[in-house]
Amino acid sequence: MASLRILLIGNGGREHALAWKLAQSPLVESIIVAPGNGGTAGLPKVTNDSSVAADDYPGLVELARQNRVNLVVPGPEAPLVDGVEGFFRDAGIPVFGPSKEAARMEGSKTFSKDFMKRHNIPTAAYENFSDYGKASEYLKTVKHNVVIKATGLAAGKGVIIPQSHEEALQGLKDIMLDKAFGDAGDAVVIEDFLEGDELSILSFCDGTTIKSLPPAQDHKRVGEGDTGLNTGGMGCYAPTKLATPALIARMEREILQPTIDGMRKDGFPFRGCLFTGIMVAPDGTPKVLEYNVRFGDPETQTMLPLLESDLAKIMYACAGPVPYLEDIQFKISPKFSATVVVAAPGYPESYPKNIPMQVGQPPQDITVFHAGTKLAGDSLVSSGGRVIAANAVGDSLRAAVDKAYEGVKLINFDGMYYRKDIAHRAFRKEDASDKLTYAQSGVSIDAGNELVDRIKAAVATTRRPGADAVIGGFGGEVDLSAAGHPGAPIIVGAIDGVGTKLIIAQKMDKHDTVGIDLVAMNVNDLVVQGAEPFMFLDYYGCSRLDVAVATSFVEGVAKGCIQAGCALVGGETAEMPDLYTGDDYDAAGAAIGVMRAAQRLPRKDAMRAGDVLVALASSGVHSNGFSLVRKIVAAAGLAYTDPCPWDDPAGGAASLGDALLTPTRIYVRPLLDVLAKTGGAVKGMAHITGGGLSENVPRMLPKHLAAEIDVASWALPAVFGWLAKAVEPKEMARAFNTGVGMVLAVAEDRAEEVVRLLEGHGETVYTVGRLAERAEGGSGCVLKNLETWA
């Protein structure tokens, strides 16, 4: 290969990092950076040239010809979307960057989303809009959280993640009518909000072959803890622990290679660096957030220090007359890299420029990359919002981050701002690396919540007089009087199952207690709405009917009905050998109750900040979280017939399995008595089932209030103490009841009366917190002293 004379277009931190790495190649003779910045000016082999405007493409071609340039590297997205590659291609000069057609993957989010749908590449569900009125009407019908994206280029800022319905409508107006992002907002993509951890993958491509750098994690929000406005990126680290070899292989198989193959099949093969933003859901499923058609910033400053191979050789293999990336050595350092961005005061909103700066000489393994800087004579001054960044490489992520912050100390200018928590998510996960999550056991609470959101519209179409057809609460109700039966009561229904607790019952050959569980899960959901259960129906499905097992199970159902004061009026038994195997069986049930309109709960309009939260003790794990329980038991190498691994097995159980099969407590009789005797003292109740305190308590609250719960106000039962050794506290509060089966919101002046009545029924009662005004965008359940569960 002949010596390379490179024209690098751009003036940011990404371009400084590219020039820095390219200059290290023995193949590179010279690099012109147009226009460059204060950092590129001091690099060996590098010359800044501002004689031609960055968007004067014919002028840049002429500059390249005059300097016998034989490789062009456009840094930013705008020239690529404008088609700069074509200008140089026509002049016979290779370009490391995609064609104008391929650059539509970043230039139009509408185009890229439609591309992903066409090629079955996993991404969030979405709708495209070029008409503000239609987009606004669509938003009014959407009940789940969304992301609104300006379809065109917006310097990495054209994305709004609204926290409320009102904020979504305002954001849409800002983009489409007020032109907050200029012409980029002529059209928008409205897509489902994805929960999880975000990854950035930079991939070298020659149209067919793809070679990727290790996944990195950017920090988009301006404030610590990922708060505040979106920015172009306040810091980055790589590699991420989240990106296991199995996940990387899956992303390559399901996303990266299908993307490159799809672009080639569609007639615009990609040559250059493809940036793929990916969200990894809690259950490990990766989905594409967006594509960029160039190196990311600050990902480039983070990743290139880990690249041990020759960057110039890689680029030419992608851009040259005959692509041969497949034959190029691609070696990555096993170390870690972290970058901390230092911004101007006020960024990402208005900020001053031309601030005098001083930058000290960094030691080995620390590199300072300039972005918004320029030379004013011999003096360095700021010229942008993200001004400069410190990068460091270390043997561990902690070492890399610590050294990067040492690099920040070398930088000095008035008002400089930087985040002090770069890589905080990695350290949080690192501290809990041995902890299990519900998602790791194959159960996704987020997926369940997403399903409810998605089916709400279909359910709403079944609305009829007396029934509002709204789901997502603890049960459903029909006002028979409003439905055409004057004088009839309101009836309430609930349906539920026992879940994978049945597997333990089958292993222990003990089936009566899970029958009680089935009733409890349903009638407890009824009573929190103020209803008295009066009838129950069960369903029992199996591979083959074992009469003794089925009889034991139904006898348990009958015991539960007696405790709840309702009649077992019917059921269904089904043998399905093609669906179940061996001794497997599953069970579901439905409870029906009645209530007076005046007794309906929750009474959200009556709730006030200061209302007291009263909790009733659970009898054990109840009937949720058993997929995770079983995973913990397996990881501990225990059998269900083994003695309990905690000190005080529930009820003196003979074995671990017996303790875990302690049936769910039925709260119907004491709660109905309290409702009858205290009038309006109780304003709401939450049955703590799947989703734990975090997900269930907010279901009874109005949007402006939050439950502040001190988890240290009750002793964590021994079974949960044992489980907590394998599960981090936040996940404990989301997967299990943690010793609290019911939470009541009670008027402050009636709390003692309610507690006294409940204790009179033999309930163990805790006063666990109060209602408070909810912070904007804040959680509906704020758990204090979670660290006591660690």
Short mmCIF file of C-alpha atoms in Angstrom, two decimals, residues 18-470:
data_model
loop_
_atom_site.label_atom_id
_atom_site.label_comp_id
_atom_site.label_asym_id
_atom_site.label_seq_id
_atom_site.Cartn_x
_atom_site.Cartn_y
_atom_site.Cartn_z
CA LEU A 18 -9.30 10.01 14.67
CA ALA A 19 -6.36 12.24 13.77
CA TRP A 20 -4.50 11.11 16.91
CA LYS A 21 -4.94 7.44 16.03
CA LEU A 22 -4.32 7.79 12.28
CA ALA A 23 -1.10 9.71 12.95
CA GLN A 24 0.27 6.65 14.77
CA SER A 25 0.13 4.57 11.55
CA PRO A 26 3.44 4.11 9.68
CA LEU A 27 1.34 4.12 6.48
CA VAL A 28 0.22 7.72 7.03
CA GLU A 29 2.41 10.42 5.54
CA SER A 30 0.24 13.45 6.36
CA ILE A 31 -3.20 14.46 7.60
CA ILE A 32 -5.09 17.65 6.79
CA VAL A 33 -7.94 18.39 9.20
CA ALA A 34 -10.52 20.78 7.82
CA PRO A 35 -10.97 22.88 9.84
CA GLY A 36 -9.62 21.08 12.95
CA ASN A 37 -9.40 22.44 16.49
CA GLY A 38 -6.92 23.44 19.15
CA GLY A 39 -6.00 19.81 19.80
CA THR A 40 -5.44 18.62 16.24
CA ALA A 41 -3.13 21.62 15.69
CA GLY A 42 -0.52 20.06 17.95
CA LEU A 43 -0.46 16.49 16.57
CA PRO A 44 2.47 15.09 14.56
CA LYS A 45 1.84 14.74 10.79
CA VAL A 46 -1.29 16.91 11.18
CA THR A 47 -2.10 20.32 9.73
CA ASN A 48 -5.31 22.29 10.29
CA ASP A 49 -6.79 23.99 7.22
CA SER A 50 -9.72 26.39 7.52
CA SER A 51 -9.35 27.86 4.04
CA VAL A 52 -12.36 25.89 2.78
CA ALA A 53 -15.76 25.81 4.46
CA ALA A 54 -16.76 22.38 5.81
CA ASP A 55 -19.85 22.33 3.55
CA ASP A 56 -18.03 23.52 0.40
CA TYR A 57 -17.69 20.06 -1.11
CA PRO A 58 -16.25 21.10 -4.49
CA GLY A 59 -13.76 23.25 -2.58
CA LEU A 60 -12.79 20.31 -0.38
CA VAL A 61 -12.28 18.15 -3.48
CA GLU A 62 -9.97 20.80 -4.90
CA LEU A 63 -8.09 20.99 -1.57
CA ALA A 64 -7.64 17.21 -1.70
CA ARG A 65 -6.37 17.32 -5.29
CA GLN A 66 -3.86 20.07 -4.48
CA ASN A 67 -2.43 17.99 -1.62
CA ARG A 68 -2.53 14.65 -3.50
CA VAL A 69 -4.93 13.20 -0.89
CA ASN A 70 -5.70 9.50 -1.43
CA LEU A 71 -8.11 8.86 1.49
CA VAL A 72 -10.89 11.09 2.79
CA VAL A 73 -12.43 10.60 6.23
CA PRO A 74 -15.60 12.68 6.88
CA GLY A 75 -16.13 12.96 10.63
CA PRO A 76 -19.60 14.50 11.19
CA GLU A 77 -22.90 13.23 9.86
CA ALA A 78 -23.99 16.33 7.93
CA PRO A 79 -21.48 16.02 5.04
CA LEU A 80 -22.27 12.32 4.66
CA VAL A 81 -26.03 12.93 4.58
CA ASP A 82 -25.42 15.72 2.06
CA GLY A 83 -23.57 13.24 -0.18
CA VAL A 84 -19.95 14.31 0.24
CA GLU A 85 -18.85 10.76 -0.61
CA GLY A 86 -20.18 11.21 -4.16
CA PHE A 87 -18.11 14.37 -4.78
CA PHE A 88 -14.88 12.56 -3.96
CA ARG A 89 -15.93 9.33 -5.70
CA ASP A 90 -16.46 11.31 -8.90
CA ALA A 91 -12.95 12.70 -8.43
CA GLY A 92 -11.55 9.17 -7.99
CA ILE A 93 -10.56 9.67 -4.32
CA PRO A 94 -11.53 6.87 -1.88
CA VAL A 95 -13.77 7.88 1.03
CA PHE A 96 -14.13 6.09 4.35
CA GLY A 97 -17.81 6.83 4.66
CA PRO A 98 -21.14 5.81 3.15
CA SER A 99 -22.85 7.03 0.01
CA LYS A 100 -25.67 9.55 0.21
CA GLU A 101 -28.14 6.69 -0.23
CA ALA A 102 -26.65 4.68 2.64
CA ALA A 103 -26.40 7.79 4.84
CA ARG A 104 -30.19 7.95 4.91
CA MET A 105 -29.91 5.43 7.75
CA GLU A 106 -29.01 8.43 9.93
CA GLY A 107 -30.41 11.27 7.84
CA SER A 108 -33.99 10.00 8.08
CA LYS A 109 -35.27 8.13 11.11
CA THR A 110 -38.41 7.39 9.10
CA PHE A 111 -36.26 5.67 6.48
CA SER A 112 -34.22 3.68 9.02
CA LYS A 113 -37.30 2.51 10.97
CA ASP A 114 -38.95 1.34 7.76
CA PHE A 115 -35.69 -0.41 6.80
CA MET A 116 -35.65 -2.28 10.12
CA LYS A 117 -39.27 -3.35 9.69
CA ARG A 118 -38.56 -4.54 6.14
CA HIS A 119 -35.58 -6.64 7.23
CA ASN A 120 -37.04 -7.93 10.54
CA ILE A 121 -34.40 -6.18 12.64
CA PRO A 122 -35.67 -5.87 16.24
CA THR A 123 -36.62 -2.31 17.21
CA ALA A 124 -39.34 -0.46 19.11
CA ALA A 125 -42.84 -0.34 17.63
CA TYR A 126 -43.38 3.02 15.92
CA GLU A 127 -45.47 5.31 13.73
CA ASN A 128 -44.25 7.94 11.22
CA PHE A 129 -45.89 11.36 10.92
CA SER A 130 -45.36 14.38 8.67
CA ASP A 131 -48.66 16.04 9.69
CA TYR A 132 -48.75 17.69 13.11
CA GLY A 133 -52.51 17.26 13.53
CA LYS A 134 -52.39 13.54 12.86
CA ALA A 135 -49.38 13.08 15.16
CA SER A 136 -51.14 15.01 17.92
CA GLU A 137 -54.31 12.93 17.58
CA TYR A 138 -52.24 9.74 17.69
CA LEU A 139 -50.52 10.84 20.91
CA LYS A 140 -53.89 11.44 22.52
CA THR A 141 -54.80 7.78 21.96
CA VAL A 142 -51.52 6.34 23.29
CA LYS A 143 -51.49 5.17 26.90
CA HIS A 144 -47.90 3.87 27.12
CA ASN A 145 -44.66 5.87 27.34
CA VAL A 146 -43.24 7.06 24.03
CA VAL A 147 -40.12 8.61 22.52
CA ILE A 148 -40.51 11.39 19.94
CA LYS A 149 -37.72 11.75 17.38
CA ALA A 150 -37.22 14.44 14.78
CA THR A 151 -36.66 12.42 11.63
CA GLY A 152 -33.81 14.57 10.28
CA LEU A 153 -30.40 15.55 11.64
CA ALA A 154 -30.45 17.46 14.92
CA ALA A 155 -26.85 17.25 16.13
CA GLY A 156 -27.69 14.31 18.37
CA LYS A 157 -30.35 16.25 20.28
CA GLY A 158 -33.55 15.68 18.28
CA VAL A 159 -35.00 13.15 20.71
CA ILE A 160 -37.59 13.87 23.40
CA ILE A 161 -38.44 11.38 26.14
CA PRO A 162 -41.60 12.84 27.71
CA GLN A 163 -42.46 12.00 31.30
CA SER A 164 -46.19 12.70 30.93
CA HIS A 165 -48.94 12.93 28.34
CA GLU A 166 -48.87 16.73 28.52
CA GLU A 167 -45.10 16.77 28.06
CA ALA A 168 -45.44 14.55 24.99
CA LEU A 169 -47.91 16.93 23.34
CA GLN A 170 -45.72 19.93 24.18
CA GLY A 171 -42.64 18.16 22.84
CA LEU A 172 -44.41 17.37 19.59
CA LYS A 173 -45.39 21.03 19.23
CA ASP A 174 -41.81 22.12 19.96
CA ILE A 175 -40.48 19.85 17.21
CA MET A 176 -43.07 20.17 14.45
CA LEU A 177 -44.55 23.65 14.90
CA ASP A 178 -41.96 25.68 16.80
CA LYS A 179 -39.08 24.02 14.89
CA ALA A 180 -36.87 23.47 17.94
CA PHE A 181 -34.60 21.37 15.70
CA GLY A 182 -35.20 23.25 12.46
CA ASP A 183 -36.15 21.34 9.32
CA ALA A 184 -35.20 18.09 11.06
CA GLY A 185 -38.63 18.30 12.70
CA ASP A 186 -40.66 18.45 9.49
CA ALA A 187 -41.53 14.83 10.25
CA VAL A 188 -41.31 12.74 13.40
CA VAL A 189 -41.15 9.14 14.49
CA ILE A 190 -43.20 8.31 17.59
CA GLU A 191 -42.06 5.01 19.03
CA ASP A 192 -42.60 2.93 22.12
CA PHE A 193 -40.28 3.76 25.01
CA LEU A 194 -37.87 0.90 25.69
CA GLU A 195 -36.64 0.08 29.20
CA GLY A 196 -33.17 -1.29 29.81
CA ASP A 197 -29.49 -0.48 29.35
CA GLU A 198 -28.21 1.32 26.28
CA LEU A 199 -25.14 0.19 24.35
CA SER A 200 -23.23 1.79 21.47
CA ILE A 201 -21.49 -0.40 18.90
CA LEU A 202 -19.01 1.00 16.36
CA SER A 203 -18.53 -1.30 13.38
CA PHE A 204 -16.12 -1.06 10.47
CA CYS A 205 -17.80 -2.16 7.23
CA ASP A 206 -16.67 -2.65 3.64
CA GLY A 207 -20.13 -3.41 2.24
CA THR A 208 -20.03 -7.10 3.10
CA THR A 209 -17.75 -7.76 6.06
CA ILE A 210 -18.27 -6.18 9.46
CA LYS A 211 -15.78 -5.93 12.34
CA SER A 212 -16.94 -4.28 15.55
CA LEU A 213 -15.25 -2.59 18.46
CA PRO A 214 -16.38 -3.71 21.94
CA PRO A 215 -19.75 -2.21 23.02
CA ALA A 216 -19.53 1.06 24.92
CA GLN A 217 -22.00 2.92 27.13
CA ASP A 218 -22.56 6.64 26.66
CA HIS A 219 -24.01 9.11 29.20
CA LYS A 220 -26.46 11.36 27.33
CA ARG A 221 -28.04 13.29 30.20
CA VAL A 222 -26.27 16.39 31.45
CA GLY A 223 -26.75 15.68 35.17
CA GLU A 224 -25.50 13.09 37.62
CA GLY A 225 -27.65 9.99 37.93
CA ASP A 226 -28.73 10.38 34.28
CA THR A 227 -30.89 13.43 34.99
CA GLY A 228 -31.51 16.68 33.15
CA LEU A 229 -31.48 17.50 29.46
CA ASN A 230 -30.12 15.30 26.70
CA THR A 231 -26.69 16.22 25.36
CA GLY A 232 -24.34 14.95 22.69
CA GLY A 233 -22.70 12.82 25.39
CA MET A 234 -21.08 13.67 28.74
CA GLY A 235 -18.88 10.61 29.05
CA CYS A 236 -18.41 7.02 28.02
CA TYR A 237 -16.77 3.77 29.06
CA ALA A 238 -15.90 0.45 27.42
CA PRO A 239 -16.13 -2.44 27.38
CA THR A 240 -19.35 -2.99 29.31
CA LYS A 241 -19.97 -5.98 31.57
CA LEU A 242 -23.50 -6.12 30.21
CA ALA A 243 -22.19 -7.12 26.79
CA THR A 244 -21.34 -10.75 27.47
CA PRO A 245 -19.90 -12.87 24.66
CA ALA A 246 -23.34 -14.47 24.25
CA LEU A 247 -25.06 -11.08 23.96
CA ILE A 248 -22.45 -9.78 21.50
CA ALA A 249 -22.93 -12.89 19.34
CA ARG A 250 -26.69 -12.39 19.48
CA MET A 251 -26.43 -8.73 18.46
CA GLU A 252 -24.17 -9.64 15.55
CA ARG A 253 -26.53 -12.41 14.48
CA GLU A 254 -29.84 -10.57 14.89
CA ILE A 255 -28.90 -6.94 14.26
CA LEU A 256 -25.48 -6.06 12.83
CA GLN A 257 -25.01 -8.58 10.05
CA PRO A 258 -28.68 -8.39 8.94
CA THR A 259 -28.27 -4.60 8.74
CA ILE A 260 -25.22 -4.80 6.47
CA ASP A 261 -26.80 -7.57 4.40
CA GLY A 262 -30.06 -5.63 4.11
CA MET A 263 -28.35 -2.47 2.91
CA ARG A 264 -26.45 -4.41 0.27
CA LYS A 265 -29.62 -6.19 -0.91
CA ASP A 266 -31.45 -2.87 -1.08
CA GLY A 267 -28.79 -1.46 -3.39
CA PHE A 268 -26.82 0.86 -1.08
CA PRO A 269 -23.97 -1.17 0.49
CA PHE A 270 -22.44 0.46 3.55
CA ARG A 271 -18.76 1.36 3.60
CA GLY A 272 -17.43 3.22 6.60
CA CYS A 273 -18.25 3.19 10.32
CA LEU A 274 -21.76 2.16 11.31
CA PHE A 275 -22.81 3.27 14.78
CA THR A 276 -25.65 1.17 16.18
CA GLY A 277 -27.43 2.31 19.34
CA ILE A 278 -29.00 -0.69 21.08
CA MET A 279 -31.27 -1.02 24.11
CA VAL A 280 -30.88 -4.25 26.05
CA ALA A 281 -34.10 -5.05 27.91
CA PRO A 282 -33.99 -6.48 31.46
CA ASP A 283 -34.63 -9.94 29.99
CA GLY A 284 -31.56 -9.57 27.74
CA THR A 285 -33.38 -8.85 24.47
CA PRO A 286 -31.48 -6.32 22.27
CA LYS A 287 -33.38 -3.82 20.09
CA VAL A 288 -32.07 -1.06 17.83
CA LEU A 289 -32.64 2.50 19.02
CA GLU A 290 -30.99 4.21 16.06
CA TYR A 291 -28.27 4.06 13.45
CA ASN A 292 -25.56 6.66 12.86
CA VAL A 293 -23.39 6.48 9.78
CA ARG A 294 -20.15 7.73 11.36
CA PHE A 295 -18.07 7.41 14.48
CA GLY A 296 -19.82 8.39 17.72
CA ASP A 297 -18.74 11.11 20.11
CA PRO A 298 -17.51 10.47 22.85
CA GLU A 299 -17.45 6.75 21.88
CA THR A 300 -14.59 7.36 19.43
CA GLN A 301 -12.43 8.99 22.10
CA THR A 302 -13.15 5.95 24.30
CA MET A 303 -12.76 3.10 21.80
CA LEU A 304 -9.78 4.12 19.68
CA PRO A 305 -7.32 3.95 22.62
CA LEU A 306 -8.26 0.24 22.88
CA LEU A 307 -7.68 -0.49 19.17
CA GLU A 308 -4.24 -2.10 18.78
CA SER A 309 -4.54 -2.62 15.00
CA ASP A 310 -3.62 0.01 12.41
CA LEU A 311 -6.65 2.29 11.93
CA ALA A 312 -5.43 3.62 8.59
CA LYS A 313 -5.04 0.10 7.22
CA ILE A 314 -8.58 -0.79 8.38
CA MET A 315 -10.08 2.34 6.82
CA TYR A 316 -8.37 1.81 3.48
CA ALA A 317 -9.51 -1.83 3.42
CA CYS A 318 -13.08 -0.55 3.66
CA ALA A 319 -12.76 2.44 1.34
CA GLY A 320 -10.24 1.40 -1.28
CA PRO A 321 -10.99 0.29 -4.83
CA VAL A 322 -11.27 -3.37 -3.76
CA PRO A 323 -12.77 -3.94 -0.27
CA TYR A 324 -10.78 -6.45 1.78
CA LEU A 325 -11.68 -5.86 5.44
CA GLU A 326 -12.05 -9.62 5.93
CA ASP A 327 -8.28 -10.01 5.49
CA ILE A 328 -7.24 -7.28 7.94
CA GLN A 329 -5.98 -8.07 11.43
CA PHE A 330 -8.34 -6.66 14.04
CA LYS A 331 -6.92 -6.64 17.55
CA ILE A 332 -8.41 -5.04 20.66
CA SER A 333 -6.60 -4.39 23.94
CA PRO A 334 -8.00 -6.38 26.91
CA LYS A 335 -7.94 -3.21 29.01
CA PHE A 336 -10.71 -0.73 29.91
CA SER A 337 -11.23 2.82 28.71
CA ALA A 338 -13.19 5.76 30.13
CA THR A 339 -13.83 9.29 28.90
CA VAL A 340 -15.09 12.31 30.88
CA VAL A 341 -16.40 15.26 28.85
CA VAL A 342 -15.88 18.79 30.18
CA ALA A 343 -18.53 21.27 29.03
CA ALA A 344 -19.00 25.01 28.95
CA PRO A 345 -21.21 26.60 31.64
CA GLY A 346 -24.87 26.45 30.64
CA TYR A 347 -24.51 23.59 28.14
CA PRO A 348 -26.65 22.08 26.55
CA GLU A 349 -28.58 25.36 26.56
CA SER A 350 -26.95 28.70 25.72
CA TYR A 351 -23.30 28.95 26.74
CA PRO A 352 -20.43 31.44 26.37
CA LYS A 353 -17.52 31.00 23.94
CA ASN A 354 -13.95 32.25 23.79
CA ILE A 355 -13.24 31.36 27.42
CA PRO A 356 -9.47 31.23 28.01
CA MET A 357 -8.27 27.71 28.83
CA GLN A 358 -5.23 26.01 30.31
CA VAL A 359 -4.48 22.32 29.72
CA GLY A 360 -1.60 20.55 31.46
CA GLN A 361 0.57 17.82 29.96
CA PRO A 362 -1.06 14.41 30.61
CA PRO A 363 0.95 11.40 31.81
CA GLN A 364 1.02 8.05 30.04
CA ASP A 365 -2.37 6.28 29.62
CA ILE A 366 -4.23 9.61 29.87
CA THR A 367 -5.13 11.52 26.69
CA VAL A 368 -6.88 14.87 26.43
CA PHE A 369 -9.09 15.17 23.34
CA HIS A 370 -10.16 18.64 22.26
CA ALA A 371 -13.65 19.29 20.86
CA GLY A 372 -14.97 22.85 21.13
CA THR A 373 -11.57 24.57 21.29
CA LYS A 374 -9.54 26.81 18.98
CA LEU A 375 -6.31 28.73 18.99
CA ALA A 376 -6.53 32.50 19.27
CA GLY A 377 -2.96 33.37 18.43
CA ASP A 378 -0.93 31.27 20.86
CA SER A 379 -3.80 31.05 23.38
CA LEU A 380 -6.34 28.25 23.67
CA VAL A 381 -10.01 29.29 24.02
CA SER A 382 -13.34 27.52 24.02
CA SER A 383 -15.50 27.50 20.90
CA GLY A 384 -18.29 25.01 21.67
CA GLY A 385 -20.55 23.45 24.28
CA ARG A 386 -18.71 20.18 24.83
CA VAL A 387 -15.28 21.73 25.08
CA ILE A 388 -12.76 19.01 25.86
CA ALA A 389 -12.49 15.50 27.32
CA ALA A 390 -10.07 13.39 29.34
CA ASN A 391 -9.64 9.73 28.42
CA ALA A 392 -7.74 7.06 30.29
CA VAL A 393 -6.97 3.38 29.87
CA GLY A 394 -6.57 1.00 32.80
CA ASP A 395 -6.38 -2.65 33.75
CA SER A 396 -9.83 -2.33 35.35
CA LEU A 397 -12.76 -0.07 34.70
CA ARG A 398 -12.33 1.51 38.12
CA ALA A 399 -8.69 2.28 37.34
CA ALA A 400 -9.61 3.76 33.95
CA VAL A 401 -12.32 5.98 35.43
CA ASP A 402 -10.13 7.17 38.30
CA LYS A 403 -7.34 8.05 35.87
CA ALA A 404 -9.77 9.87 33.56
CA TYR A 405 -10.80 12.09 36.47
CA GLU A 406 -7.11 12.69 37.17
CA GLY A 407 -6.96 13.91 33.56
CA VAL A 408 -9.86 16.31 34.17
CA LYS A 409 -7.72 17.99 36.86
CA LEU A 410 -5.32 19.03 34.07
CA ILE A 411 -8.07 21.12 32.47
CA ASN A 412 -8.96 24.58 33.73
CA PHE A 413 -11.36 27.27 32.49
CA ASP A 414 -14.02 29.40 34.13
CA GLY A 415 -17.37 27.70 34.70
CA MET A 416 -16.23 24.29 33.42
CA TYR A 417 -18.72 21.53 34.15
CA TYR A 418 -18.44 17.74 34.05
CA ARG A 419 -20.35 14.79 35.44
CA LYS A 420 -18.72 13.11 38.41
CA ASP A 421 -20.43 9.73 38.01
CA ILE A 422 -19.23 8.38 34.67
CA ALA A 423 -19.67 4.58 34.58
CA HIS A 424 -21.94 4.67 37.65
CA ARG A 425 -24.24 2.08 36.08
CA ALA A 426 -21.35 -0.28 35.55
CA PHE A 427 -20.19 0.09 39.14
CA ARG A 428 -23.72 -0.44 40.40
CA LYS A 429 -23.89 -3.66 38.42
CA GLU A 430 -20.33 -4.57 39.41
CA ASP A 431 -21.21 -4.19 43.09
CA ALA A 432 -24.18 -6.49 42.51
CA SER A 433 -22.54 -8.77 39.94
CA ASP A 434 -23.35 -11.86 41.98
CA LYS A 435 -26.96 -10.85 42.43
CA LEU A 436 -29.83 -12.38 40.49
CA THR A 437 -32.80 -10.62 38.91
CA TYR A 438 -36.33 -11.77 38.13
CA ALA A 439 -35.57 -11.27 34.43
CA GLN A 440 -32.65 -13.72 34.67
CA SER A 441 -35.12 -16.38 35.79
CA GLY A 442 -37.06 -15.87 32.56
CA VAL A 443 -39.78 -13.58 33.94
CA SER A 444 -39.93 -9.94 32.82
CA ILE A 445 -42.04 -7.59 34.94
CA ASP A 446 -41.38 -4.91 32.31
CA ALA A 447 -42.70 -7.15 29.55
CA GLY A 448 -45.85 -7.78 31.57
CA ASN A 449 -46.34 -4.05 32.07
CA GLU A 450 -45.74 -3.45 28.36
CA LEU A 451 -48.37 -6.08 27.47
CA VAL A 452 -50.95 -4.33 29.65
CA ASP A 453 -50.15 -1.02 27.97
CA ARG A 454 -50.39 -2.48 24.48
CA ILE A 455 -53.69 -4.30 24.94
CA LYS A 456 -55.47 -1.43 26.69
CA ALA A 457 -56.76 -0.05 23.38
CA ALA A 458 -58.19 -3.42 22.31
CA VAL A 459 -59.80 -3.95 25.72
CA ALA A 460 -61.33 -0.47 25.61
CA THR A 461 -63.27 -1.37 22.46
CA THR A 462 -65.34 -3.81 24.56
CA ARG A 463 -66.69 -1.00 26.79
CA ARG A 464 -70.44 -1.16 27.52
CA PRO A 465 -72.86 0.52 29.94
CA GLY A 466 -71.79 -0.31 33.49
CA ALA A 467 -68.34 -1.56 32.48
CA ASP A 468 -65.54 0.81 31.51
CA ALA A 469 -63.31 -1.99 30.14
CA VAL A 470 -60.14 -0.59 31.74
#
